[in-house]
Amino acid sequence: MAVSAHSLLQERKYPFIFAFFILLIFVTLRLISNSQTPAAIAADLAKSNPFPSNPKTPPISSPSNSSTISLNNDLRNGNISSDSNTNTGASVDNAAAVDDGDQVVDVEWELCKGSGAVDYIPCLDNWNVIKALPSRRHMEHRERHCPDPSPKCLVPLPKGYKIPVPWPKSRDMIWYNNVPHPKLTEYKKDQHWVVKSDDYFVFPGGGTQFKNGVNQYIESIEKTLPVIEWGKKTRVILDVGCGVASFGGALLDRNVITVSFAPKDEHEAQIQFALERGIPAMLSVIGTQKLTFPDNSYDLIHCARCRVHWDADGGKPLMELNRILRPGGYFIWSATPVYKSDERDQNVWKSMVTLTEAICWKVVTKTFFDSSQIGLVIYQKPMSSSCYQNRKENNPPLCNWGNRRNNSWYAPLDSCLVPLPVDSDKWPSPWPERLINTPQSLSAVPDAEETFKGDTRHWSALVSEVYLGGLGINWSSVRNVMDMNAGYGSFAAALISQPLWVMNVVPIHKPDTLSAIFDRGLIGTYHDWCESFNTYPRTYDLLHSSFLLRNLSMRCDIISVAAEMDRILRPGGYLLVQDTIESISKITPILKSLHWSTKVHQEQFLVGTKDFWRPDAEK
């Protein structure tokens, strides 16, 4: 017979009742806690994830939870070594737990693999894609082929790596162990590009065409054509196939800033040498795609035996130079077809004559230097489109403005001529006035002058009052800076009195202001920060990011972005972030997982300093 609660009370069985209710509560709580499955927990974490979800990447912990992000990607589609069996760069896992207030992130970092891991450039070393290319005729294998997803491994340091030699001494000598590639010392030993001396590489200023030294070569050009006026009229230069960038390095003393570029090819580490010296340089090639610069940007383009076939593919390489050369700008070609009379050189020269006449370039001077036994020709681009319209043949044709944009990111080479702007006969103001004058490219934009001047004033005040003295950055150790979100280039302009140069990067998803940057006499390039930049590891002293992180966190895997910043920045270098405290709080624990020291100032400035730590250091 059933026992009622009333009878229990009458029989005073209170201990039984108490135990019964305790047991009921315990069972209820147990059922509730087990109702949340592991999948449900992961879903909750994903909902609270401060970063956008990526189906290929497990979620990062929310401020009140932690979960481990496994970075065992093995570079997936971006193998470093062309030999898949080569693994001299060992893979080592290290889990770095970081506590940033309430936010904890556990990141499991690993070293990049392969014999070339020390110099790994993800978008140029994607051998799986490169080996599958149907053709290499137009240098397709030297162009960008980015792995997907972007790698999250960390490049190892060269054995014996040291903090770089400070500027200006670094222009003449660098540590051998920082760029331990002696191939050029043998390959170019008679031309004095670079010489091994004890623990250093020394740069005597020689080159294929600089037989009496680069300074004499530069002086000879100005004597031949005084209107060039180094550092006054001619401020921004592109040096094609630059070697170790001695030409651009020597011009820095003349207030000329030169972007030196070359592909990552058999001339081992030439761009890496240039950047280690503290000279502006980047990896690029004139292949099938446009260079990542705007139309009508460079005052002068230089080629000293740069091994580019200008008349190839219907003249597309030379038309690409024509696109980025400022109206009235000059092209200096120092090569054997200019001054040698053998059949091969003369055939190249005849092709060049035909092509330059078709695009309305005129020969300003053609000369031969007896002292060095070399010659050069200087061409000038027209100042207006009238010559194009008066040609007997419309070949190459003018480009259709309705079908093209100024942005040249992943854009095929044109086989047409870019029409010149209406005011193309106006050269920028002499340097340094052009730095602060309203850029010509903004003349048609409403309220552009007021906006530009306000931006210039803002950055001038911020740099002088905060950046240079209030953030604990040792600016004397900074030779080069990358501004990851450059706008009008006003941050670079505010640093102009410092002995450094700035690579101004205009993200492709931001307003296109790169023409204005070149108008100011500064240098820059387009880029998408969801991909890797065309530079060697450890080549920049300071990275600057102003209100960029929120947009990146919505478009990219922020862990990959942090790995790329770590790749670009040298040990001892700085990351300077201006952003909201929310964005700063998201990137800080990731930087700490890389063993960077971090400090936040005024709740809007983050300064991170990269250490020598690599994942194998604790093994």
Coordinates of C-alpha atoms in Angstrom, one line a residue:
M1 CA 0.0 0.0 0.0
A2 CA 1.2 3.4 -1.0
V3 CA 2.6 5.7 1.7
S4 CA 1.2 9.2 1.7
A5 CA 3.0 12.3 2.7
H6 CA 0.5 12.9 5.4
S7 CA 1.2 9.5 7.0
L8 CA 4.9 10.2 6.8
L9 CA 4.4 13.4 8.8
Q10 CA 2.3 11.6 11.3
E11 CA 5.0 9.0 11.8
R12 CA 7.6 11.8 12.1
K13 CA 9.8 10.4 9.4
Y14 CA 11.4 13.9 8.9
P15 CA 14.9 12.6 8.1
F16 CA 13.6 10.6 5.1
I17 CA 11.8 13.6 3.7
F18 CA 14.9 15.8 4.0
A19 CA 17.0 13.3 2.2
F20 CA 14.4 12.8 -0.5
F21 CA 14.3 16.5 -1.4
I22 CA 18.2 16.8 -1.4
L23 CA 18.4 13.9 -3.8
L24 CA 15.7 15.4 -6.0
I25 CA 17.6 18.7 -6.3
F26 CA 20.9 17.0 -7.0
V27 CA 19.3 14.9 -9.9
T28 CA 17.7 18.0 -11.4
L29 CA 21.0 20.0 -11.4
R30 CA 22.8 17.0 -13.0
L31 CA 20.3 16.7 -15.8
I32 CA 20.5 20.5 -16.5
S33 CA 24.3 20.4 -16.7
N34 CA 24.4 17.4 -19.0
S35 CA 21.8 18.9 -21.4
Q36 CA 24.5 21.2 -23.0
T37 CA 26.4 19.0 -25.4
P38 CA 29.9 19.7 -26.6
A39 CA 28.5 20.9 -29.9
A40 CA 26.2 23.3 -28.1
I41 CA 29.1 24.6 -26.0
A42 CA 31.1 25.2 -29.2
A43 CA 28.1 27.0 -30.7
D44 CA 27.9 29.3 -27.7
L45 CA 31.6 30.1 -28.0
A46 CA 31.2 30.9 -31.7
K47 CA 28.3 33.3 -30.9
S48 CA 30.4 35.1 -28.3
N49 CA 33.6 35.0 -30.5
P50 CA 35.0 38.5 -30.8
F51 CA 36.4 37.6 -34.3
P52 CA 34.4 36.6 -37.4
S53 CA 34.0 32.9 -37.7
N54 CA 36.1 31.1 -40.3
P55 CA 34.9 27.6 -41.2
K56 CA 38.5 26.5 -41.5
T57 CA 39.6 27.9 -38.2
P58 CA 38.3 26.9 -34.7
P59 CA 36.8 29.8 -32.8
I60 CA 38.9 32.1 -30.5
S61 CA 37.8 32.3 -26.9
S62 CA 35.4 34.9 -25.8
P63 CA 36.3 37.2 -22.9
S64 CA 34.9 34.7 -20.3
N65 CA 35.9 31.5 -22.0
S66 CA 39.0 29.9 -23.6
S67 CA 39.5 27.5 -26.4
T68 CA 42.6 26.4 -28.2
I69 CA 43.2 27.4 -31.8
S70 CA 45.3 24.7 -33.5
L71 CA 47.6 26.2 -36.1
N72 CA 48.8 22.8 -37.4
N73 CA 48.2 23.8 -41.1
D74 CA 51.4 22.6 -42.6
L75 CA 50.9 25.6 -45.0
R76 CA 48.3 23.3 -46.7
N77 CA 48.4 24.7 -50.3
G78 CA 51.5 26.8 -49.8
N79 CA 54.5 24.5 -49.4
I80 CA 57.7 26.3 -49.1
S81 CA 60.1 23.8 -50.5
S82 CA 59.9 22.8 -54.2
D83 CA 61.0 19.4 -53.0
S84 CA 58.1 18.0 -50.9
N85 CA 60.6 15.6 -49.1
T86 CA 62.8 18.5 -47.9
N87 CA 62.1 19.4 -44.3
T88 CA 65.3 21.0 -42.9
G89 CA 63.1 23.6 -41.2
A90 CA 61.6 21.5 -38.4
S91 CA 58.0 21.9 -37.4
V92 CA 57.8 22.5 -33.6
D93 CA 54.6 23.1 -31.7
N94 CA 54.4 25.5 -28.8
A95 CA 51.2 26.4 -27.0
A96 CA 51.4 29.9 -25.6
A97 CA 48.7 30.8 -23.0
V98 CA 48.0 34.5 -22.7
D99 CA 46.0 36.2 -20.0
D100 CA 45.0 39.7 -20.9
G101 CA 42.7 40.8 -18.1
D102 CA 39.6 38.6 -18.5
Q103 CA 40.5 37.5 -22.0
V104 CA 42.5 34.3 -22.5
V105 CA 43.7 33.0 -25.8
D106 CA 45.7 29.8 -26.2
V107 CA 47.5 29.8 -29.6
E108 CA 49.5 26.8 -30.7
W109 CA 52.2 28.3 -33.0
E110 CA 54.6 26.3 -35.2
L111 CA 57.6 27.0 -37.3
C112 CA 57.3 27.2 -41.1
K113 CA 58.7 24.1 -42.8
G114 CA 61.2 23.6 -45.6
S115 CA 64.7 24.4 -46.6
G116 CA 63.7 28.0 -47.6
A117 CA 61.6 28.7 -44.5
V118 CA 63.9 31.4 -43.2
D119 CA 63.1 33.5 -46.3
Y120 CA 59.5 32.4 -46.8
I121 CA 57.2 34.7 -48.8
P122 CA 53.8 32.9 -48.9
C123 CA 52.5 34.4 -52.1
L124 CA 55.7 34.0 -54.0
D125 CA 56.8 30.5 -52.7
N126 CA 53.5 28.6 -53.3
W127 CA 55.3 25.8 -55.2
N128 CA 52.2 23.6 -55.5
V129 CA 50.6 26.2 -57.8
I130 CA 53.9 27.3 -59.5
K131 CA 54.7 23.8 -60.6
A132 CA 51.3 23.4 -62.1
L133 CA 51.4 26.6 -64.2
P134 CA 50.8 25.9 -67.9
S135 CA 53.4 28.5 -69.0
R136 CA 56.3 30.5 -67.6
R137 CA 56.9 32.4 -70.8
H138 CA 55.7 35.7 -69.4
M139 CA 57.3 35.3 -65.9
E140 CA 54.0 33.9 -64.5
H141 CA 56.1 31.9 -62.0
R142 CA 57.4 35.1 -60.5
E143 CA 54.0 36.6 -59.9
R144 CA 51.7 36.3 -56.9
H145 CA 50.1 32.9 -56.2
C146 CA 48.8 33.1 -52.6
P147 CA 47.9 30.0 -50.6
D148 CA 44.4 29.6 -49.4
P149 CA 44.0 29.7 -46.4
S150 CA 46.8 32.1 -45.5
P151 CA 49.5 30.3 -43.5
K152 CA 49.8 30.9 -39.8
C153 CA 53.3 29.5 -39.3
L154 CA 56.2 31.6 -38.0
V155 CA 59.4 31.9 -40.1
P156 CA 62.5 30.8 -38.2
L157 CA 65.4 33.2 -37.7
P158 CA 68.7 32.7 -39.5
K159 CA 71.4 31.3 -37.2
G160 CA 73.3 34.1 -35.6
Y161 CA 70.8 36.8 -36.5
K162 CA 71.5 40.2 -34.9
I163 CA 69.7 43.5 -34.7
P164 CA 70.5 45.2 -38.1
V165 CA 73.4 47.7 -38.4
P166 CA 71.9 51.2 -37.8
W167 CA 71.4 53.8 -40.6
P168 CA 73.3 55.3 -42.3
K169 CA 76.1 52.7 -41.8
S170 CA 73.8 50.0 -42.9
R171 CA 73.7 51.4 -46.4
D172 CA 77.4 50.4 -46.8
M173 CA 77.5 47.2 -44.7
I174 CA 75.2 44.6 -43.1
W175 CA 75.6 41.5 -40.9
Y176 CA 76.4 38.4 -43.0
N177 CA 74.3 36.2 -40.7
N178 CA 71.2 38.3 -41.3
V179 CA 71.2 37.6 -45.0
P180 CA 73.6 34.6 -45.4
H181 CA 73.4 34.4 -49.2
P182 CA 76.9 34.7 -50.7
K183 CA 75.9 33.8 -54.3
L184 CA 76.0 37.4 -55.6
T185 CA 79.5 37.8 -54.2
E186 CA 80.7 35.2 -56.7
Y187 CA 78.2 35.9 -59.5
K188 CA 79.0 39.6 -59.6
K189 CA 82.5 39.6 -58.1
D190 CA 84.0 41.6 -61.0
Q191 CA 81.2 44.3 -60.8
H192 CA 81.5 45.0 -57.0
W193 CA 77.8 44.8 -56.2
V194 CA 78.5 43.2 -52.8
V195 CA 81.7 41.8 -51.1
K196 CA 82.0 39.4 -48.2
S197 CA 84.3 40.9 -45.5
D198 CA 84.6 39.1 -42.1
D199 CA 81.2 39.2 -40.4
Y200 CA 79.7 41.6 -42.9
F201 CA 78.6 42.1 -46.5
V202 CA 80.0 45.4 -47.8
F203 CA 78.5 47.3 -50.7
P204 CA 81.1 49.3 -52.7
G205 CA 78.5 51.0 -54.9
G206 CA 79.3 49.1 -58.0
G207 CA 77.0 47.6 -60.6
T208 CA 76.8 46.3 -64.1
Q209 CA 76.6 49.8 -65.5
F210 CA 78.3 51.6 -62.5
K211 CA 81.9 50.9 -63.5
N212 CA 83.2 54.0 -61.8
G213 CA 80.7 53.9 -58.9
V214 CA 77.1 54.7 -58.6
N215 CA 77.6 58.3 -57.5
Q216 CA 79.6 59.2 -60.6
Y217 CA 76.9 57.5 -62.7
I218 CA 74.2 59.7 -61.0
E219 CA 76.2 62.9 -61.4
S220 CA 76.8 62.1 -65.1
I221 CA 73.1 61.8 -65.7
E222 CA 72.4 65.2 -64.2
K223 CA 75.2 66.8 -66.2
T224 CA 73.8 65.2 -69.4
L225 CA 70.3 66.5 -68.6
P226 CA 70.3 69.2 -66.0
V227 CA 66.5 69.7 -66.1
I228 CA 66.2 66.4 -64.2
E229 CA 67.2 68.3 -61.0
W230 CA 67.6 65.5 -58.5
G231 CA 65.7 66.1 -55.3
K232 CA 63.9 69.2 -56.6
K233 CA 62.0 68.4 -59.8
T234 CA 62.7 64.7 -59.8
R235 CA 61.7 63.3 -56.4
V236 CA 60.0 59.9 -56.9
I237 CA 61.7 57.2 -59.0
L238 CA 61.2 53.5 -59.9
D239 CA 64.3 51.5 -60.4
V240 CA 63.5 48.3 -62.5
G241 CA 65.7 45.3 -61.9
C242 CA 67.6 47.1 -59.2
G243 CA 70.3 44.7 -58.2
V244 CA 71.2 45.5 -54.6
A245 CA 69.6 48.9 -54.9
S246 CA 72.8 51.0 -54.8
F247 CA 71.3 53.4 -57.3
G248 CA 68.3 54.1 -55.0
G249 CA 70.5 54.1 -51.9
A250 CA 72.8 56.8 -53.3
L251 CA 69.9 59.0 -54.4
L252 CA 68.6 59.2 -50.8
D253 CA 71.4 61.8 -50.1
R254 CA 69.9 63.9 -52.9
N255 CA 66.3 64.0 -51.4
V256 CA 65.2 61.5 -54.0
I257 CA 63.1 58.4 -52.9
T258 CA 63.4 55.4 -55.2
V259 CA 61.3 52.3 -55.2
S260 CA 63.7 49.6 -56.2
F261 CA 62.1 46.4 -57.5
A262 CA 63.1 43.0 -58.9
P263 CA 61.7 39.5 -58.9
K264 CA 62.6 36.7 -56.5
D265 CA 64.9 34.9 -58.9
E266 CA 68.4 33.5 -59.5
H267 CA 69.9 36.8 -58.4
E268 CA 69.8 35.5 -54.9
A269 CA 68.3 37.8 -52.2
Q270 CA 69.0 41.1 -54.0
I271 CA 65.8 42.7 -52.6
Q272 CA 66.5 41.3 -49.2
F273 CA 70.0 42.9 -49.4
A274 CA 68.4 46.2 -50.3
L275 CA 65.9 46.2 -47.4
E276 CA 68.5 45.0 -44.9
R277 CA 70.6 48.0 -46.0
G278 CA 67.6 50.3 -45.2
I279 CA 66.8 51.1 -48.9
P280 CA 63.2 51.2 -50.2
A281 CA 62.6 48.0 -52.2
M282 CA 59.9 45.4 -53.0
L283 CA 59.6 42.2 -54.9
S284 CA 57.8 42.5 -58.2
V285 CA 58.0 41.6 -61.9
I286 CA 56.6 42.9 -65.1
G287 CA 54.9 39.7 -66.3
T288 CA 51.2 39.4 -67.2
Q289 CA 49.8 41.7 -64.5
K290 CA 50.0 45.4 -63.8
L291 CA 52.5 46.8 -61.2
T292 CA 50.7 47.7 -58.0
F293 CA 51.0 51.5 -58.6
P294 CA 48.5 54.1 -59.9
D295 CA 48.6 55.8 -63.3
N296 CA 50.9 58.8 -63.9
S297 CA 52.8 58.4 -60.6
Y298 CA 56.6 58.3 -61.1
D299 CA 58.7 61.3 -62.0
L300 CA 61.4 59.0 -63.5
I301 CA 61.9 55.3 -64.3
H302 CA 65.4 53.8 -64.5
C303 CA 66.6 50.6 -66.0
A304 CA 70.3 49.6 -66.0
R305 CA 70.6 46.3 -67.7
C306 CA 67.4 45.2 -66.1
R307 CA 66.9 42.2 -68.5
V308 CA 63.3 43.2 -69.4
H309 CA 62.3 42.6 -73.1
W310 CA 60.4 45.9 -73.5
D311 CA 59.0 45.0 -76.9
A312 CA 57.7 41.6 -75.9
D313 CA 54.0 40.6 -76.3
G314 CA 53.3 43.6 -78.5
G315 CA 55.2 46.0 -76.3
K316 CA 53.0 45.5 -73.2
P317 CA 56.0 45.8 -70.7
L318 CA 56.9 49.3 -72.0
M319 CA 53.3 50.3 -72.1
E320 CA 53.1 49.4 -68.4
L321 CA 56.0 51.8 -67.8
N322 CA 54.2 54.4 -69.8
R323 CA 51.1 53.9 -67.7
I324 CA 52.8 54.6 -64.4
L325 CA 55.2 57.3 -65.7
R326 CA 54.1 60.9 -65.0
P327 CA 53.3 63.0 -68.1
G328 CA 56.5 64.7 -69.0
G329 CA 58.5 62.2 -66.9
Y330 CA 61.7 60.5 -68.0
F331 CA 62.7 56.9 -68.7
I332 CA 66.5 56.2 -68.5
W333 CA 67.6 53.1 -70.3
S334 CA 71.3 52.1 -69.7
A335 CA 71.8 48.9 -71.7
T336 CA 74.0 47.5 -74.4
P337 CA 71.5 48.0 -77.3
V338 CA 71.9 51.7 -76.7
Y339 CA 75.7 51.7 -77.5
K340 CA 76.8 48.4 -78.9
S341 CA 76.8 47.6 -82.6
D342 CA 76.5 43.9 -82.8
E343 CA 73.6 42.5 -84.7
R344 CA 71.6 41.3 -81.7
D345 CA 71.8 44.6 -79.8
Q346 CA 71.0 46.6 -83.0
N347 CA 67.9 44.5 -83.6
V348 CA 66.7 45.2 -80.1
W349 CA 67.5 48.9 -80.6
K350 CA 65.4 49.1 -83.8
S351 CA 62.5 47.4 -82.1
M352 CA 62.8 50.0 -79.3
V353 CA 62.8 52.9 -81.7
T354 CA 59.6 51.6 -83.4
L355 CA 57.8 51.1 -80.1
T356 CA 58.8 54.4 -78.4
E357 CA 57.7 56.3 -81.5
A358 CA 54.3 54.5 -81.5
I359 CA 53.7 55.6 -77.8
C360 CA 54.9 59.2 -78.5
W361 CA 58.1 59.0 -76.4
K362 CA 60.8 61.3 -77.6
V363 CA 64.5 60.9 -77.3
V364 CA 65.8 63.7 -75.1
T365 CA 69.4 62.6 -75.2
K366 CA 71.5 59.6 -76.2
T367 CA 75.0 59.6 -74.9
F368 CA 78.1 57.5 -74.3
F369 CA 80.5 57.9 -71.3
D370 CA 84.1 57.4 -72.3
S371 CA 85.3 57.0 -68.8
S372 CA 83.1 54.0 -68.0
Q373 CA 82.5 52.8 -71.6
I374 CA 78.7 52.6 -71.2
G375 CA 75.9 54.6 -72.8
L376 CA 72.3 55.5 -72.1
V377 CA 69.3 57.0 -73.7
I378 CA 66.8 59.3 -71.9
Y379 CA 63.2 59.3 -73.2
Q380 CA 60.4 61.7 -72.2
K381 CA 56.7 60.9 -72.0
P382 CA 54.4 63.4 -73.7
M383 CA 52.7 66.1 -71.6
S384 CA 49.4 65.8 -73.4
S385 CA 47.4 63.4 -75.5
S386 CA 47.7 65.5 -78.7
C387 CA 50.5 63.3 -80.1
Y388 CA 48.3 60.2 -79.6
Q389 CA 45.6 61.7 -81.7
N390 CA 47.9 62.9 -84.5
R391 CA 49.6 59.5 -85.1
K392 CA 49.3 58.0 -88.6
E393 CA 48.1 54.7 -87.0
N394 CA 46.1 54.3 -83.9
N395 CA 48.4 51.5 -82.7
P396 CA 48.5 50.9 -79.8
P397 CA 45.0 52.4 -79.3
L398 CA 43.9 54.6 -76.5
C399 CA 42.4 52.8 -73.5
N400 CA 38.6 53.0 -73.0
W401 CA 38.2 55.0 -69.8
G402 CA 34.8 53.6 -69.2
N403 CA 36.2 50.1 -68.7
R404 CA 39.1 50.7 -66.4
R405 CA 39.9 51.7 -62.9
N406 CA 43.0 53.3 -61.4
N407 CA 43.4 50.4 -59.0
S408 CA 45.9 47.9 -60.5
W409 CA 45.5 45.1 -58.0
Y410 CA 45.5 41.7 -59.9
A411 CA 44.8 43.5 -63.2
P412 CA 46.1 42.3 -66.5
L413 CA 48.6 44.3 -68.5
D414 CA 47.0 46.8 -71.0
S415 CA 47.7 46.7 -74.7
C416 CA 46.5 50.3 -74.9
L417 CA 47.7 53.7 -74.0
V418 CA 46.2 55.5 -70.9
P419 CA 44.8 58.9 -72.0
L420 CA 46.5 61.7 -70.2
P421 CA 44.6 63.9 -67.7
V422 CA 43.5 67.4 -68.9
D423 CA 46.0 69.2 -66.6
S424 CA 48.8 66.8 -67.4
D425 CA 51.1 69.6 -68.6
K426 CA 51.4 70.8 -64.9
W427 CA 54.4 69.3 -63.1
P428 CA 54.1 69.0 -59.3
S429 CA 55.6 71.8 -57.2
P430 CA 59.3 71.5 -56.5
W431 CA 60.3 69.4 -53.5
P432 CA 59.7 69.9 -50.6
E433 CA 56.8 72.2 -51.4
R434 CA 54.9 69.4 -53.1
L435 CA 54.7 67.5 -49.8
I436 CA 52.2 70.0 -48.3
N437 CA 50.6 71.3 -51.5
T438 CA 47.2 69.9 -52.4
P439 CA 47.8 66.9 -54.7
Q440 CA 46.8 67.4 -58.4
S441 CA 44.8 64.2 -58.4
L442 CA 42.4 65.6 -55.8
S443 CA 41.6 68.7 -57.8
A444 CA 38.3 67.3 -59.1
V445 CA 37.1 66.0 -55.7
P446 CA 34.6 68.2 -53.8
D447 CA 36.0 69.7 -50.6
A448 CA 39.2 67.8 -51.3
E449 CA 41.6 70.6 -50.4
E450 CA 40.0 71.3 -47.0
T451 CA 39.9 67.6 -46.2
F452 CA 43.5 67.1 -47.3
K453 CA 44.8 70.1 -45.3
G454 CA 42.9 69.0 -42.2
D455 CA 44.3 65.5 -42.5
T456 CA 47.9 66.9 -42.8
R457 CA 47.4 69.1 -39.7
H458 CA 46.0 66.2 -37.7
W459 CA 48.9 63.9 -38.4
S460 CA 51.5 66.6 -37.9
A461 CA 50.1 67.3 -34.4
L462 CA 49.7 63.6 -33.5
V463 CA 53.2 62.6 -34.6
S464 CA 54.9 65.5 -32.9
E465 CA 52.9 65.4 -29.7
V466 CA 52.3 61.7 -29.2
Y467 CA 54.2 59.4 -31.5
L468 CA 57.7 60.8 -31.3
G469 CA 57.9 61.3 -27.5
G470 CA 55.0 59.7 -25.7
L471 CA 54.9 56.1 -26.7
G472 CA 58.3 54.8 -25.6
I473 CA 59.5 54.0 -29.2
N474 CA 63.2 54.3 -29.9
W475 CA 62.9 56.2 -33.2
S476 CA 66.7 56.3 -33.6
S477 CA 66.5 52.5 -34.3
V478 CA 63.8 52.9 -37.0
R479 CA 65.1 53.1 -40.6
N480 CA 61.9 52.1 -42.4
V481 CA 58.2 52.2 -41.7
M482 CA 55.2 50.5 -43.3
D483 CA 52.0 52.4 -43.0
M484 CA 49.3 49.7 -43.4
N485 CA 46.5 52.1 -44.0
A486 CA 48.1 55.2 -45.4
G487 CA 45.2 57.5 -46.5
Y488 CA 46.7 60.6 -47.9
G489 CA 50.2 59.7 -46.7
S490 CA 50.0 62.4 -44.0
F491 CA 51.6 60.1 -41.4
A492 CA 54.6 59.7 -43.7
A493 CA 54.7 63.5 -44.3
A494 CA 54.8 64.2 -40.6
L495 CA 57.9 61.9 -40.3
I496 CA 59.7 63.6 -43.2
S497 CA 62.4 65.2 -40.9
Q498 CA 63.3 61.8 -39.4
P499 CA 66.1 59.7 -41.1
L500 CA 63.7 57.0 -42.3
W501 CA 61.4 56.3 -45.2
V502 CA 57.8 55.1 -45.3
M503 CA 56.1 52.6 -47.6
N504 CA 52.5 53.8 -47.8
V505 CA 50.1 51.0 -48.3
V506 CA 46.6 51.7 -49.6
P507 CA 44.3 48.7 -48.9
I508 CA 42.3 47.8 -51.9
H509 CA 39.0 47.9 -50.0
K510 CA 39.7 51.5 -48.9
P511 CA 39.3 54.7 -51.0
D512 CA 42.0 55.0 -53.7
T513 CA 44.3 57.7 -52.4
L514 CA 47.6 56.4 -53.8
S515 CA 47.8 58.9 -56.6
A516 CA 47.7 61.7 -54.0
I517 CA 50.5 60.0 -52.1
F518 CA 52.8 60.0 -55.2
D519 CA 51.7 63.6 -56.0
R520 CA 53.1 64.5 -52.6
G521 CA 56.5 63.0 -53.5
L522 CA 56.0 59.9 -51.4
I523 CA 56.0 56.2 -52.3
G524 CA 53.4 53.5 -51.8
T525 CA 51.6 50.5 -53.2
Y526 CA 48.2 48.8 -53.2
H527 CA 47.7 45.7 -51.1
D528 CA 45.1 43.4 -49.6
W529 CA 46.0 42.6 -46.0
C530 CA 44.1 39.3 -46.2
E531 CA 47.2 38.1 -48.2
S532 CA 50.9 38.2 -47.7
F533 CA 53.0 41.3 -48.7
N534 CA 55.7 41.0 -51.3
T535 CA 58.7 41.4 -49.0
Y536 CA 61.2 39.1 -47.3
P537 CA 60.8 38.3 -43.6
R538 CA 62.4 40.7 -41.1
T539 CA 62.5 43.7 -43.4
Y540 CA 60.6 46.5 -41.6
D541 CA 61.5 48.2 -38.4
L542 CA 58.0 49.6 -37.6
L543 CA 54.5 48.8 -38.8
H544 CA 51.8 51.4 -38.3
S545 CA 48.1 50.6 -38.4
S546 CA 45.5 53.4 -38.0
F547 CA 41.9 52.2 -37.6
L548 CA 42.4 49.2 -39.8
L549 CA 41.9 46.2 -37.5
R550 CA 38.1 46.2 -37.3
N551 CA 37.8 46.0 -41.0
L552 CA 40.4 43.3 -41.2
S553 CA 38.8 41.2 -38.5
M554 CA 35.6 41.2 -40.6
R555 CA 37.4 40.3 -43.9
C556 CA 40.3 38.1 -42.8
D557 CA 41.5 35.5 -40.4
I558 CA 43.1 37.8 -37.8
I559 CA 45.5 35.1 -36.7
S560 CA 46.9 35.0 -40.2
V561 CA 47.2 38.8 -40.2
A562 CA 49.2 38.7 -36.9
A563 CA 51.5 36.0 -38.4
E564 CA 52.1 38.2 -41.4
M565 CA 53.0 41.2 -39.2
D566 CA 55.3 38.9 -37.3
R567 CA 56.9 37.8 -40.6
I568 CA 57.5 41.3 -41.9
L569 CA 58.8 42.9 -38.7
R570 CA 62.3 42.4 -37.6
P571 CA 63.1 41.3 -34.0
G572 CA 63.3 44.4 -31.9
G573 CA 60.9 46.2 -34.2
Y574 CA 57.6 47.9 -33.3
L575 CA 53.9 47.6 -34.1
L576 CA 52.1 50.9 -33.5
V577 CA 48.3 50.7 -33.6
Q578 CA 45.9 53.5 -33.3
D579 CA 42.4 52.1 -32.9
T580 CA 39.4 51.6 -30.7
I581 CA 40.0 49.9 -27.3
E582 CA 37.7 47.0 -28.6
S583 CA 40.0 46.4 -31.6
I584 CA 43.1 46.7 -29.4
S585 CA 41.8 44.3 -26.9
K586 CA 41.3 41.7 -29.6
I587 CA 44.8 41.9 -31.1
T588 CA 46.7 42.2 -27.8
P589 CA 46.4 38.6 -26.6
I590 CA 47.4 37.3 -30.0
L591 CA 50.6 39.5 -29.9
K592 CA 51.3 38.3 -26.5
S593 CA 51.0 34.7 -27.7
L594 CA 53.9 35.6 -30.0
H595 CA 55.8 36.7 -26.9
W596 CA 55.7 40.4 -28.0
S597 CA 55.7 42.9 -25.2
T598 CA 52.7 45.2 -25.4
K599 CA 51.6 48.5 -23.8
V600 CA 48.4 50.5 -24.3
H601 CA 48.5 54.3 -24.1
Q602 CA 45.5 56.6 -23.6
E603 CA 43.1 53.7 -24.4
Q604 CA 43.7 54.2 -28.2
F605 CA 47.4 53.5 -28.9
L606 CA 49.0 50.1 -28.7
V607 CA 52.7 49.6 -29.0
G608 CA 53.9 46.1 -29.5
T609 CA 57.6 45.1 -29.6
K610 CA 58.7 41.9 -31.3
D611 CA 61.1 39.6 -29.4
F612 CA 63.5 37.0 -30.7
W613 CA 61.2 34.2 -29.6
R614 CA 60.5 31.4 -32.0
P615 CA 58.4 28.3 -31.2
D616 CA 61.4 26.0 -31.0
A617 CA 63.2 28.1 -28.3
E618 CA 61.6 26.2 -25.4
K619 CA 62.4 22.7 -26.8

